[in-house]
PDB file of C-alpha atoms in Angstrom:
ATOM      1  CA  MET Z 140      11.788 -12.099 -52.877  1.00  0.00           C
ATOM      2  CA  VAL Z 141       8.315 -13.313 -51.713  1.00  0.00           C
ATOM      3  CA  GLU Z 142       5.435 -11.734 -53.657  1.00  0.00           C
ATOM      4  CA  SER Z 143       2.619 -10.283 -51.563  1.00  0.00           C
ATOM      5  CA  PRO Z 144      -0.835 -11.575 -52.123  1.00  0.00           C
ATOM      6  CA  SER Z 145      -2.823  -9.740 -54.753  1.00  0.00           C
ATOM      7  CA  SER Z 146      -5.627  -7.483 -53.689  1.00  0.00           C
ATOM      8  CA  ASP Z 147      -8.072  -9.857 -55.530  1.00  0.00           C
ATOM      9  CA  ASN Z 148      -6.991 -12.874 -53.486  1.00  0.00           C
ATOM     10  CA  LEU Z 149      -7.341 -10.835 -50.285  1.00  0.00           C
ATOM     11  CA  LEU Z 150     -10.793  -9.668 -51.244  1.00  0.00           C
ATOM     12  CA  SER Z 151     -11.864 -13.192 -52.140  1.00  0.00           C
ATOM     13  CA  THR Z 152     -10.652 -14.482 -48.733  1.00  0.00           C
ATOM     14  CA  MET Z 153     -12.406 -11.812 -46.894  1.00  0.00           C
ATOM     15  CA  VAL Z 154     -15.715 -12.499 -48.714  1.00  0.00           C
ATOM     16  CA  ALA Z 155     -15.297 -16.202 -48.056  1.00  0.00           C
ATOM     17  CA  GLN Z 156     -14.873 -15.494 -44.322  1.00  0.00           C
ATOM     18  CA  TYR Z 157     -17.852 -13.240 -44.161  1.00  0.00           C
ATOM     19  CA  LEU Z 158     -20.034 -15.775 -45.997  1.00  0.00           C
ATOM     20  CA  LEU Z 159     -18.913 -18.461 -43.615  1.00  0.00           C
ATOM     21  CA  CYS Z 160     -19.757 -16.241 -40.571  1.00  0.00           C
ATOM     22  CA  ILE Z 161     -23.180 -15.980 -41.935  1.00  0.00           C
ATOM     23  CA  LEU Z 162     -23.747 -19.572 -43.259  1.00  0.00           C
ATOM     24  CA  LEU Z 163     -22.658 -21.360 -40.116  1.00  0.00           C
ATOM     25  CA  PRO Z 164     -25.118 -19.625 -37.671  1.00  0.00           C
ATOM     26  CA  THR Z 165     -27.895 -20.007 -40.373  1.00  0.00           C
ATOM     27  CA  LEU Z 166     -27.196 -23.738 -40.537  1.00  0.00           C
ATOM     28  CA  LEU Z 167     -27.213 -23.979 -36.743  1.00  0.00           C
ATOM     29  CA  GLY Z 168     -30.478 -22.106 -36.574  1.00  0.00           C
ATOM     30  CA  TYR Z 169     -32.063 -24.482 -39.107  1.00  0.00           C
ATOM     31  CA  ARG Z 170     -30.761 -27.467 -37.179  1.00  0.00           C
ATOM     32  CA  GLY Z 171     -32.344 -26.008 -33.972  1.00  0.00           C
ATOM     33  CA  TRP Z 172     -35.618 -25.542 -35.725  1.00  0.00           C
ATOM     34  CA  LYS Z 173     -35.578 -29.155 -37.049  1.00  0.00           C
ATOM     35  CA  LYS Z 174     -34.719 -30.554 -33.669  1.00  0.00           C
ATOM     36  CA  LYS Z 175     -37.300 -28.318 -31.980  1.00  0.00           C
ATOM     37  CA  SER Z 176     -34.873 -26.382 -29.951  1.00  0.00           C
ATOM     38  CA  LEU Z 177     -35.964 -23.306 -31.698  1.00  0.00           C
ATOM     39  CA  SER Z 178     -39.258 -22.124 -33.164  1.00  0.00           C
ATOM     40  CA  LYS Z 179     -39.153 -20.474 -36.667  1.00  0.00           C
ATOM     41  CA  SER Z 180     -38.843 -17.038 -35.216  1.00  0.00           C
ATOM     42  CA  GLY Z 181     -36.233 -18.310 -32.776  1.00  0.00           C
ATOM     43  CA  ALA Z 182     -34.223 -19.821 -35.641  1.00  0.00           C
ATOM     44  CA  LEU Z 183     -34.214 -16.651 -37.603  1.00  0.00           C
ATOM     45  CA  ALA Z 184     -33.182 -14.616 -34.507  1.00  0.00           C
ATOM     46  CA  ALA Z 185     -30.396 -17.120 -33.834  1.00  0.00           C
ATOM     47  CA  ALA Z 186     -29.033 -16.855 -37.326  1.00  0.00           C
ATOM     48  CA  VAL Z 187     -28.843 -12.979 -37.067  1.00  0.00           C
ATOM     49  CA  THR Z 188     -27.363 -12.895 -33.676  1.00  0.00           C
ATOM     50  CA  GLY Z 189     -24.988 -15.718 -34.409  1.00  0.00           C
ATOM     51  CA  SER Z 190     -23.735 -13.966 -37.539  1.00  0.00           C
ATOM     52  CA  VAL Z 191     -23.133 -10.736 -35.621  1.00  0.00           C
ATOM     53  CA  HIS Z 192     -21.075 -12.705 -32.936  1.00  0.00           C
ATOM     54  CA  LEU Z 193     -18.862 -14.443 -35.584  1.00  0.00           C
ATOM     55  CA  LEU Z 194     -18.441 -11.369 -37.667  1.00  0.00           C
ATOM     56  CA  CYS Z 195     -17.149  -9.546 -34.508  1.00  0.00           C
ATOM     57  CA  GLY Z 196     -14.618 -12.251 -33.682  1.00  0.00           C
ATOM     58  CA  VAL Z 197     -14.018 -15.961 -33.097  1.00  0.00           C
ATOM     59  CA  ARG Z 198     -14.179 -15.683 -29.260  1.00  0.00           C
ATOM     60  CA  PHE Z 199     -17.628 -14.180 -29.476  1.00  0.00           C
ATOM     61  CA  GLY Z 200     -18.942 -16.801 -31.881  1.00  0.00           C
ATOM     62  CA  VAL Z 201     -17.521 -19.777 -30.093  1.00  0.00           C
ATOM     63  CA  THR Z 202     -18.793 -18.605 -26.691  1.00  0.00           C
ATOM     64  CA  LEU Z 203     -22.384 -18.259 -28.164  1.00  0.00           C
ATOM     65  CA  VAL Z 204     -22.313 -21.546 -29.932  1.00  0.00           C
ATOM     66  CA  ALA Z 205     -21.095 -23.388 -26.892  1.00  0.00           C
ATOM     67  CA  PHE Z 206     -23.845 -21.841 -24.779  1.00  0.00           C
ATOM     68  CA  TYR Z 207     -26.522 -22.677 -27.429  1.00  0.00           C
ATOM     69  CA  LEU Z 208     -25.554 -26.284 -27.999  1.00  0.00           C
ATOM     70  CA  SER Z 209     -24.993 -27.192 -24.314  1.00  0.00           C
ATOM     71  CA  SER Z 210     -28.229 -25.571 -23.189  1.00  0.00           C
ATOM     72  CA  SER Z 211     -30.235 -27.098 -25.912  1.00  0.00           C
ATOM     73  CA  LYS Z 212     -28.978 -30.550 -24.944  1.00  0.00           C
ATOM     74  CA  LEU Z 213     -29.858 -30.009 -21.316  1.00  0.00           C
ATOM     75  CA  THR Z 214     -33.336 -28.807 -22.183  1.00  0.00           C
ATOM     76  CA  LYS Z 215     -34.078 -32.291 -23.495  1.00  0.00           C
ATOM     77  CA  LEU Z 216     -32.785 -33.963 -20.311  1.00  0.00           C
ATOM     78  CA  LYS Z 217     -35.553 -35.840 -18.448  1.00  0.00           C
ATOM     79  CA  ALA Z 218     -38.201 -34.325 -20.634  1.00  0.00           C
ATOM     80  CA  ASP Z 219     -40.917 -36.516 -19.086  1.00  0.00           C
ATOM     81  CA  VAL Z 220     -40.263 -35.093 -15.634  1.00  0.00           C
ATOM     82  CA  LYS Z 221     -40.189 -31.473 -16.905  1.00  0.00           C
ATOM     83  CA  ARG Z 222     -43.426 -31.882 -18.744  1.00  0.00           C
ATOM     84  CA  LYS Z 223     -45.223 -32.576 -15.554  1.00  0.00           C
ATOM     85  CA  VAL Z 224     -43.640 -29.529 -13.713  1.00  0.00           C
ATOM     86  CA  GLU Z 225     -43.371 -26.706 -16.217  1.00  0.00           C
ATOM     87  CA  GLU Z 226     -46.437 -24.751 -17.261  1.00  0.00           C
ATOM     88  CA  GLY Z 227     -45.377 -23.756 -20.754  1.00  0.00           C
ATOM     89  CA  TYR Z 228     -43.374 -26.875 -21.524  1.00  0.00           C
ATOM     90  CA  LYS Z 229     -42.626 -27.402 -25.236  1.00  0.00           C
ATOM     91  CA  GLU Z 230     -40.891 -30.412 -26.574  1.00  0.00           C
ATOM     92  CA  GLY Z 231     -37.146 -29.615 -27.169  1.00  0.00           C
ATOM     93  CA  GLY Z 232     -37.653 -26.065 -25.785  1.00  0.00           C
ATOM     94  CA  GLN Z 233     -38.683 -24.388 -29.067  1.00  0.00           C
ATOM     95  CA  ARG Z 234     -37.346 -21.015 -27.858  1.00  0.00           C
ATOM     96  CA  ASN Z 235     -38.861 -18.042 -29.890  1.00  0.00           C
ATOM     97  CA  ALA Z 236     -37.213 -14.837 -31.035  1.00  0.00           C
ATOM     98  CA  TYR Z 237     -37.943 -12.975 -27.740  1.00  0.00           C
ATOM     99  CA  GLN Z 238     -36.029 -15.798 -25.704  1.00  0.00           C
ATOM    100  CA  VAL Z 239     -33.181 -15.704 -28.091  1.00  0.00           C
ATOM    101  CA  ALA Z 240     -32.974 -12.022 -27.942  1.00  0.00           C
ATOM    102  CA  ALA Z 241     -33.142 -12.029 -24.024  1.00  0.00           C
ATOM    103  CA  ASN Z 242     -30.029 -14.330 -24.077  1.00  0.00           C
ATOM    104  CA  SER Z 243     -27.960 -12.694 -26.864  1.00  0.00           C
ATOM    105  CA  LEU Z 244     -28.934  -9.144 -27.615  1.00  0.00           C
ATOM    106  CA  CYS Z 245     -26.929  -7.450 -24.975  1.00  0.00           C
ATOM    107  CA  ALA Z 246     -23.886  -9.683 -25.875  1.00  0.00           C
ATOM    108  CA  CYS Z 247     -24.331  -8.507 -29.448  1.00  0.00           C
ATOM    109  CA  VAL Z 248     -24.186  -4.846 -28.490  1.00  0.00           C
ATOM    110  CA  LEU Z 249     -21.044  -5.483 -26.473  1.00  0.00           C
ATOM    111  CA  ALA Z 250     -19.248  -7.349 -29.216  1.00  0.00           C
ATOM    112  CA  LEU Z 251     -20.163  -4.627 -31.772  1.00  0.00           C
ATOM    113  CA  CYS Z 252     -18.863  -1.964 -29.448  1.00  0.00           C
ATOM    114  CA  TYR Z 253     -15.694  -3.892 -28.935  1.00  0.00           C
ATOM    115  CA  VAL Z 254     -15.086  -3.973 -32.762  1.00  0.00           C
ATOM    116  CA  MET Z 255     -16.082  -0.283 -33.438  1.00  0.00           C
ATOM    117  CA  PHE Z 256     -14.627   1.528 -30.416  1.00  0.00           C
ATOM    118  CA  THR Z 257     -11.428  -0.399 -29.273  1.00  0.00           C
ATOM    119  CA  PRO Z 258      -8.083  -1.274 -30.921  1.00  0.00           C
ATOM    120  CA  HIS Z 259      -9.094  -5.044 -30.753  1.00  0.00           C
ATOM    121  CA  GLN Z 260      -6.804  -5.577 -27.714  1.00  0.00           C
ATOM    122  CA  GLU Z 261      -6.336  -9.316 -27.463  1.00  0.00           C
ATOM    123  CA  VAL Z 262      -5.781  -9.455 -23.639  1.00  0.00           C
ATOM    124  CA  LEU Z 263      -7.615  -8.351 -20.575  1.00  0.00           C
ATOM    125  CA  ASP Z 264      -5.005  -6.058 -19.163  1.00  0.00           C
ATOM    126  CA  SER Z 265      -5.973  -2.863 -17.202  1.00  0.00           C
ATOM    127  CA  SER Z 266      -2.616  -1.286 -18.083  1.00  0.00           C
ATOM    128  CA  GLU Z 267      -3.803  -1.115 -21.654  1.00  0.00           C
ATOM    129  CA  ASN Z 268      -7.211  -0.118 -23.208  1.00  0.00           C
ATOM    130  CA  ARG Z 269      -9.686  -0.152 -20.319  1.00  0.00           C
ATOM    131  CA  LEU Z 270     -12.763  -0.041 -22.597  1.00  0.00           C
ATOM    132  CA  ALA Z 271     -11.697  -3.257 -24.254  1.00  0.00           C
ATOM    133  CA  ILE Z 272     -11.390  -4.945 -20.862  1.00  0.00           C
ATOM    134  CA  LEU Z 273     -14.896  -3.709 -19.756  1.00  0.00           C
ATOM    135  CA  LEU Z 274     -16.536  -4.905 -22.945  1.00  0.00           C
ATOM    136  CA  LEU Z 275     -14.737  -8.290 -23.030  1.00  0.00           C
ATOM    137  CA  ALA Z 276     -15.503  -9.036 -19.401  1.00  0.00           C
ATOM    138  CA  GLY Z 277     -19.042  -7.797 -19.784  1.00  0.00           C
ATOM    139  CA  PHE Z 278     -19.483 -10.180 -22.642  1.00  0.00           C
ATOM    140  CA  LEU Z 279     -18.289 -13.105 -20.563  1.00  0.00           C
ATOM    141  CA  GLY Z 280     -20.526 -11.943 -17.611  1.00  0.00           C
ATOM    142  CA  HIS Z 281     -23.559 -11.987 -19.981  1.00  0.00           C
ATOM    143  CA  TYR Z 282     -23.093 -15.553 -21.072  1.00  0.00           C
ATOM    144  CA  ALA Z 283     -21.840 -16.863 -17.733  1.00  0.00           C
ATOM    145  CA  CYS Z 284     -25.207 -15.666 -16.302  1.00  0.00           C
ATOM    146  CA  CYS Z 285     -27.281 -17.014 -19.100  1.00  0.00           C
ATOM    147  CA  CYS Z 286     -25.545 -20.378 -19.130  1.00  0.00           C
ATOM    148  CA  GLY Z 287     -25.458 -20.560 -15.353  1.00  0.00           C
ATOM    149  CA  ASP Z 288     -29.209 -19.845 -15.061  1.00  0.00           C
ATOM    150  CA  THR Z 289     -30.188 -22.150 -17.965  1.00  0.00           C
ATOM    151  CA  TRP Z 290     -28.197 -25.019 -16.493  1.00  0.00           C
ATOM    152  CA  ALA Z 291     -29.522 -24.332 -13.090  1.00  0.00           C
ATOM    153  CA  SER Z 292     -33.114 -24.339 -14.455  1.00  0.00           C
ATOM    154  CA  GLU Z 293     -32.749 -27.523 -16.529  1.00  0.00           C
ATOM    155  CA  ILE Z 294     -30.866 -29.475 -13.951  1.00  0.00           C
ATOM    156  CA  GLY Z 295     -32.195 -27.978 -10.731  1.00  0.00           C
ATOM    157  CA  VAL Z 296     -35.853 -28.878 -11.636  1.00  0.00           C
ATOM    158  CA  LEU Z 297     -34.812 -32.573 -11.380  1.00  0.00           C
ATOM    159  CA  ALA Z 298     -33.698 -32.325  -7.715  1.00  0.00           C
ATOM    160  CA  THR Z 299     -35.410 -34.688  -5.388  1.00  0.00           C
ATOM    161  CA  SER Z 300     -35.532 -32.108  -2.544  1.00  0.00           C
ATOM    162  CA  ALA Z 301     -38.101 -29.218  -2.611  1.00  0.00           C
ATOM    163  CA  PRO Z 302     -36.710 -25.830  -3.702  1.00  0.00           C
ATOM    164  CA  ARG Z 303     -36.410 -22.979  -1.277  1.00  0.00           C
ATOM    165  CA  LEU Z 304     -37.514 -19.410  -2.126  1.00  0.00           C
ATOM    166  CA  VAL Z 305     -34.317 -17.294  -2.452  1.00  0.00           C
ATOM    167  CA  THR Z 306     -36.013 -14.374  -0.675  1.00  0.00           C
ATOM    168  CA  THR Z 307     -37.271 -16.201   2.439  1.00  0.00           C
ATOM    169  CA  GLY Z 308     -35.878 -19.689   2.412  1.00  0.00           C
ATOM    170  CA  ARG Z 309     -39.242 -21.468   2.810  1.00  0.00           C
ATOM    171  CA  SER Z 310     -39.968 -24.439   0.843  1.00  0.00           C
ATOM    172  CA  VAL Z 311     -41.982 -24.060  -2.352  1.00  0.00           C
ATOM    173  CA  GLU Z 312     -43.223 -26.276  -5.162  1.00  0.00           C
ATOM    174  CA  ARG Z 313     -40.950 -27.200  -8.116  1.00  0.00           C
ATOM    175  CA  GLY Z 314     -41.221 -24.738 -10.952  1.00  0.00           C
ATOM    176  CA  THR Z 315     -41.633 -21.755  -8.710  1.00  0.00           C
ATOM    177  CA  ASN Z 316     -39.878 -18.577  -9.887  1.00  0.00           C
ATOM    178  CA  GLY Z 317     -37.112 -17.813  -7.417  1.00  0.00           C
ATOM    179  CA  GLY Z 318     -36.920 -21.329  -6.068  1.00  0.00           C
ATOM    180  CA  VAL Z 319     -33.395 -22.705  -5.649  1.00  0.00           C
ATOM    181  CA  THR Z 320     -31.744 -26.032  -4.877  1.00  0.00           C
ATOM    182  CA  LEU Z 321     -28.366 -27.119  -4.070  1.00  0.00           C
ATOM    183  CA  LEU Z 322     -28.330 -29.224  -7.332  1.00  0.00           C
ATOM    184  CA  GLY Z 323     -29.379 -26.107  -9.332  1.00  0.00           C
ATOM    185  CA  THR Z 324     -26.803 -23.866  -7.658  1.00  0.00           C
ATOM    186  CA  GLY Z 325     -24.030 -26.431  -8.479  1.00  0.00           C
ATOM    187  CA  ALA Z 326     -25.176 -26.537 -12.079  1.00  0.00           C
ATOM    188  CA  SER Z 327     -24.999 -22.769 -12.321  1.00  0.00           C
ATOM    189  CA  ALA Z 328     -21.405 -22.889 -11.175  1.00  0.00           C
ATOM    190  CA  LEU Z 329     -20.563 -25.578 -13.793  1.00  0.00           C
ATOM    191  CA  GLY Z 330     -22.360 -23.432 -16.505  1.00  0.00           C
ATOM    192  CA  GLY Z 331     -20.426 -20.369 -15.670  1.00  0.00           C
ATOM    193  CA  THR Z 332     -17.128 -22.273 -15.429  1.00  0.00           C
ATOM    194  CA  PHE Z 333     -17.995 -23.774 -18.852  1.00  0.00           C
ATOM    195  CA  MET Z 334     -18.453 -20.256 -20.338  1.00  0.00           C
ATOM    196  CA  GLY Z 335     -15.249 -19.018 -18.851  1.00  0.00           C
ATOM    197  CA  LEU Z 336     -13.292 -21.931 -20.167  1.00  0.00           C
ATOM    198  CA  CYS Z 337     -14.754 -21.571 -23.682  1.00  0.00           C
ATOM    199  CA  PHE Z 338     -14.028 -17.786 -23.698  1.00  0.00           C
ATOM    200  CA  TRP Z 339     -10.552 -18.362 -22.516  1.00  0.00           C
ATOM    201  CA  LEU Z 340      -9.603 -21.234 -24.885  1.00  0.00           C
ATOM    202  CA  ALA Z 341     -11.218 -19.503 -27.881  1.00  0.00           C
ATOM    203  CA  GLY Z 342      -8.814 -16.590 -27.466  1.00  0.00           C
ATOM    204  CA  LEU Z 343      -5.725 -18.727 -27.317  1.00  0.00           C
ATOM    205  CA  GLY Z 344      -3.530 -18.784 -30.482  1.00  0.00           C
ATOM    206  CA  GLN Z 345      -5.102 -15.767 -32.150  1.00  0.00           C
ATOM    207  CA  GLY Z 346      -1.900 -13.906 -32.270  1.00  0.00           C
ATOM    208  CA  GLY Z 347      -0.598 -10.819 -30.551  1.00  0.00           C
ATOM    209  CA  LYS Z 348      -0.302 -11.069 -26.792  1.00  0.00           C
ATOM    210  CA  TRP Z 349      -3.190 -13.480 -26.400  1.00  0.00           C
ATOM    211  CA  ASN Z 350      -1.403 -16.655 -25.305  1.00  0.00           C
ATOM    212  CA  ALA Z 351      -0.779 -18.516 -22.065  1.00  0.00           C
ATOM    213  CA  ILE Z 352       2.904 -17.509 -21.904  1.00  0.00           C
ATOM    214  CA  THR Z 353       2.843 -13.741 -22.316  1.00  0.00           C
ATOM    215  CA  ALA Z 354      -0.524 -13.295 -20.763  1.00  0.00           C
ATOM    216  CA  PRO Z 355      -0.795 -15.778 -17.909  1.00  0.00           C
ATOM    217  CA  ASN Z 356      -3.504 -13.917 -16.027  1.00  0.00           C
ATOM    218  CA  GLN Z 357      -6.010 -14.881 -18.579  1.00  0.00           C
ATOM    219  CA  TRP Z 358      -6.645 -18.249 -16.943  1.00  0.00           C
ATOM    220  CA  LYS Z 359      -8.545 -16.087 -14.342  1.00  0.00           C
ATOM    221  CA  LEU Z 360     -11.367 -15.988 -16.780  1.00  0.00           C
ATOM    222  CA  VAL Z 361     -12.346 -19.512 -15.839  1.00  0.00           C
ATOM    223  CA  PRO Z 362     -12.809 -18.850 -11.962  1.00  0.00           C
ATOM    224  CA  LEU Z 363     -14.426 -15.574 -12.890  1.00  0.00           C
ATOM    225  CA  GLY Z 364     -16.981 -17.372 -15.078  1.00  0.00           C
ATOM    226  CA  LEU Z 365     -17.624 -19.673 -12.214  1.00  0.00           C
ATOM    227  CA  GLY Z 366     -18.449 -16.863  -9.880  1.00  0.00           C
ATOM    228  CA  LEU Z 367     -20.502 -14.987 -12.365  1.00  0.00           C
ATOM    229  CA  GLY Z 368     -22.505 -18.124 -13.178  1.00  0.00           C
ATOM    230  CA  VAL Z 369     -23.595 -18.402  -9.617  1.00  0.00           C
ATOM    231  CA  VAL Z 370     -24.184 -14.725  -9.065  1.00  0.00           C
ATOM    232  CA  GLY Z 371     -26.075 -14.335 -12.316  1.00  0.00           C
ATOM    233  CA  SER Z 372     -28.334 -17.312 -11.500  1.00  0.00           C
ATOM    234  CA  LEU Z 373     -29.047 -15.967  -8.099  1.00  0.00           C
ATOM    235  CA  LEU Z 374     -29.909 -12.507  -9.473  1.00  0.00           C
ATOM    236  CA  ASP Z 375     -32.224 -14.169 -11.915  1.00  0.00           C
ATOM    237  CA  SER Z 376     -33.881 -16.130  -9.076  1.00  0.00           C
ATOM    238  CA  LEU Z 377     -34.157 -12.868  -6.970  1.00  0.00           C
ATOM    239  CA  LEU Z 378     -35.753 -11.032  -9.825  1.00  0.00           C
ATOM    240  CA  GLY Z 379     -38.033 -13.954 -10.605  1.00  0.00           C
ATOM    241  CA  ALA Z 380     -39.156 -14.194  -6.999  1.00  0.00           C
ATOM    242  CA  VAL Z 381     -40.132 -10.540  -6.823  1.00  0.00           C
ATOM    243  CA  CYS Z 382     -41.063  -9.507 -10.394  1.00  0.00           C
ATOM    244  CA  GLN Z 383     -42.690 -12.617 -11.703  1.00  0.00           C
ATOM    245  CA  TYR Z 384     -45.987 -14.122 -10.407  1.00  0.00           C
ATOM    246  CA  SER Z 385     -45.961 -17.666  -9.267  1.00  0.00           C
ATOM    247  CA  GLY Z 386     -49.038 -19.503  -8.077  1.00  0.00           C
ATOM    248  CA  TYR Z 387     -50.080 -23.192  -7.611  1.00  0.00           C
ATOM    249  CA  CYS Z 388     -52.976 -24.330  -9.712  1.00  0.00           C
ATOM    250  CA  SER Z 389     -54.984 -26.966  -7.828  1.00  0.00           C
ATOM    251  CA  VAL Z 390     -56.717 -28.118 -11.049  1.00  0.00           C
ATOM    252  CA  ARG Z 391     -53.516 -28.453 -13.265  1.00  0.00           C
ATOM    253  CA  GLY Z 392     -51.429 -29.534 -10.292  1.00  0.00           C
ATOM    254  CA  LYS Z 393     -48.465 -27.366 -11.218  1.00  0.00           C
ATOM    255  CA  VAL Z 394     -47.021 -23.814 -10.852  1.00  0.00           C
ATOM    256  CA  VAL Z 395     -48.422 -21.196 -13.195  1.00  0.00           C
ATOM    257  CA  GLU Z 396     -47.516 -17.528 -13.956  1.00  0.00           C
ATOM    258  CA  THR Z 397     -50.964 -15.930 -14.121  1.00  0.00           C
ATOM    259  CA  PRO Z 398     -53.553 -15.476 -11.228  1.00  0.00           C
ATOM    260  CA  GLY Z 399     -56.873 -17.547 -11.459  1.00  0.00           C
ATOM    261  CA  PRO Z 400     -59.761 -18.749  -9.447  1.00  0.00           C
ATOM    262  CA  ASN Z 401     -58.018 -22.102  -8.653  1.00  0.00           C
ATOM    263  CA  VAL Z 402     -54.638 -20.583  -8.114  1.00  0.00           C
ATOM    264  CA  ARG Z 403     -52.958 -20.124  -4.763  1.00  0.00           C
ATOM    265  CA  HIS Z 404     -50.376 -17.280  -4.815  1.00  0.00           C
ATOM    266  CA  ILE Z 405     -46.790 -18.321  -3.842  1.00  0.00           C
ATOM    267  CA  THR Z 406     -44.609 -15.394  -4.527  1.00  0.00           C
ATOM    268  CA  GLY Z 407     -43.941 -12.347  -6.916  1.00  0.00           C
ATOM    269  CA  TYR Z 408     -45.785  -9.779  -8.835  1.00  0.00           C
ATOM    270  CA  PRO Z 409     -46.647  -9.785 -12.500  1.00  0.00           C
ATOM    271  CA  LEU Z 410     -44.178  -7.079 -13.403  1.00  0.00           C
ATOM    272  CA  LEU Z 411     -41.827  -8.920 -15.824  1.00  0.00           C
ATOM    273  CA  SER Z 412     -41.918 -11.869 -18.214  1.00  0.00           C
ATOM    274  CA  ASN Z 413     -39.414 -14.578 -18.056  1.00  0.00           C
ATOM    275  CA  CYS Z 414     -37.609 -13.041 -20.962  1.00  0.00           C
ATOM    276  CA  GLY Z 415     -37.466  -9.641 -19.157  1.00  0.00           C
ATOM    277  CA  VAL Z 416     -36.054 -11.289 -16.050  1.00  0.00           C
ATOM    278  CA  ASN Z 417     -33.438 -13.118 -18.021  1.00  0.00           C
ATOM    279  CA  ALA Z 418     -32.352  -9.986 -19.878  1.00  0.00           C
ATOM    280  CA  ALA Z 419     -32.179  -7.884 -16.705  1.00  0.00           C
ATOM    281  CA  ALA Z 420     -30.169 -10.511 -14.804  1.00  0.00           C
ATOM    282  CA  ALA Z 421     -27.784 -10.856 -17.687  1.00  0.00           C
ATOM    283  CA  ALA Z 422     -27.277  -7.099 -18.024  1.00  0.00           C
ATOM    284  CA  LEU Z 423     -26.595  -6.708 -14.228  1.00  0.00           C
ATOM    285  CA  THR Z 424     -24.159  -9.609 -14.225  1.00  0.00           C
ATOM    286  CA  SER Z 425     -22.506  -8.089 -17.309  1.00  0.00           C
ATOM    287  CA  ALA Z 426     -21.989  -4.820 -15.450  1.00  0.00           C
ATOM    288  CA  LEU Z 427     -20.664  -6.570 -12.373  1.00  0.00           C
ATOM    289  CA  ALA Z 428     -18.193  -8.592 -14.514  1.00  0.00           C
ATOM    290  CA  ALA Z 429     -17.012  -5.318 -16.173  1.00  0.00           C
ATOM    291  CA  SER Z 430     -16.401  -3.716 -12.790  1.00  0.00           C
ATOM    292  CA  ALA Z 431     -14.598  -6.792 -11.374  1.00  0.00           C
ATOM    293  CA  SER Z 432     -12.380  -7.035 -14.402  1.00  0.00           C
ATOM    294  CA  LEU Z 433     -10.510  -3.769 -13.595  1.00  0.00           C
ATOM    295  CA  VAL Z 434      -9.539  -5.242 -10.210  1.00  0.00           C
ATOM    296  CA  ILE Z 435      -8.782  -8.825 -11.322  1.00  0.00           C
ATOM    297  CA  PHE Z 436      -6.836  -7.933 -14.485  1.00  0.00           C
TER     298      PHE Z 436
END
């Protein structure tokens, strides 16, 4: 007869798991601060949101970490070029708490709701718990948008051709909110695909019905991520073109986000900050993903 584990051993294992879920994001936040990917407030916010993600489940934590590490790496790509184009350029990115929250707070809420209000359904299957599907797909939609937009911004700004304003199609200066390029759009598709792939693979082997044999439709998360990455990036560009001010400063020789005596208006009104636009686009894409999931799965 096999003896069951003692309650003390189970408690010790649970405590160790919880501590690991807090320690790992804290170390990543500290690493981001040391490498200048995050400011001090950004590192603290990353530690908190990362802990929430991991405590809610492996899939949530893996998706967040994949987004953070890939985007931080791309931020440093061709830094000399970006320094000349971006108004608020900071070495390494140095994202603050507001920027971290804009790209993770909504996902935190979705992950917490999944843990608290669903039976932890392991598969996106509309014949089972619909709330679980909505929350899981919404979570993927959030990060597909964030990753797609970040990759589009960090890679698209390097395009040799001039961006075109998403609202009118006219050519605008690099760095203009709402400006899109073919290179940037392609990058958004890759970013969304990357998130879909990470979210799918992170769920494999977790037990229950979540495996490629008994739940074959789960591969659809990858092309879904691709579509959401593009749609989310375009929504972000549309909001940026309308709700963010963009003007060309003849003195500094670059696009700025505040009006001034030497600034020629390009597009947009000063209604939202960049963080506000990012959060709004991610929330809208999350809602679209949730709606689409009931049809796809």
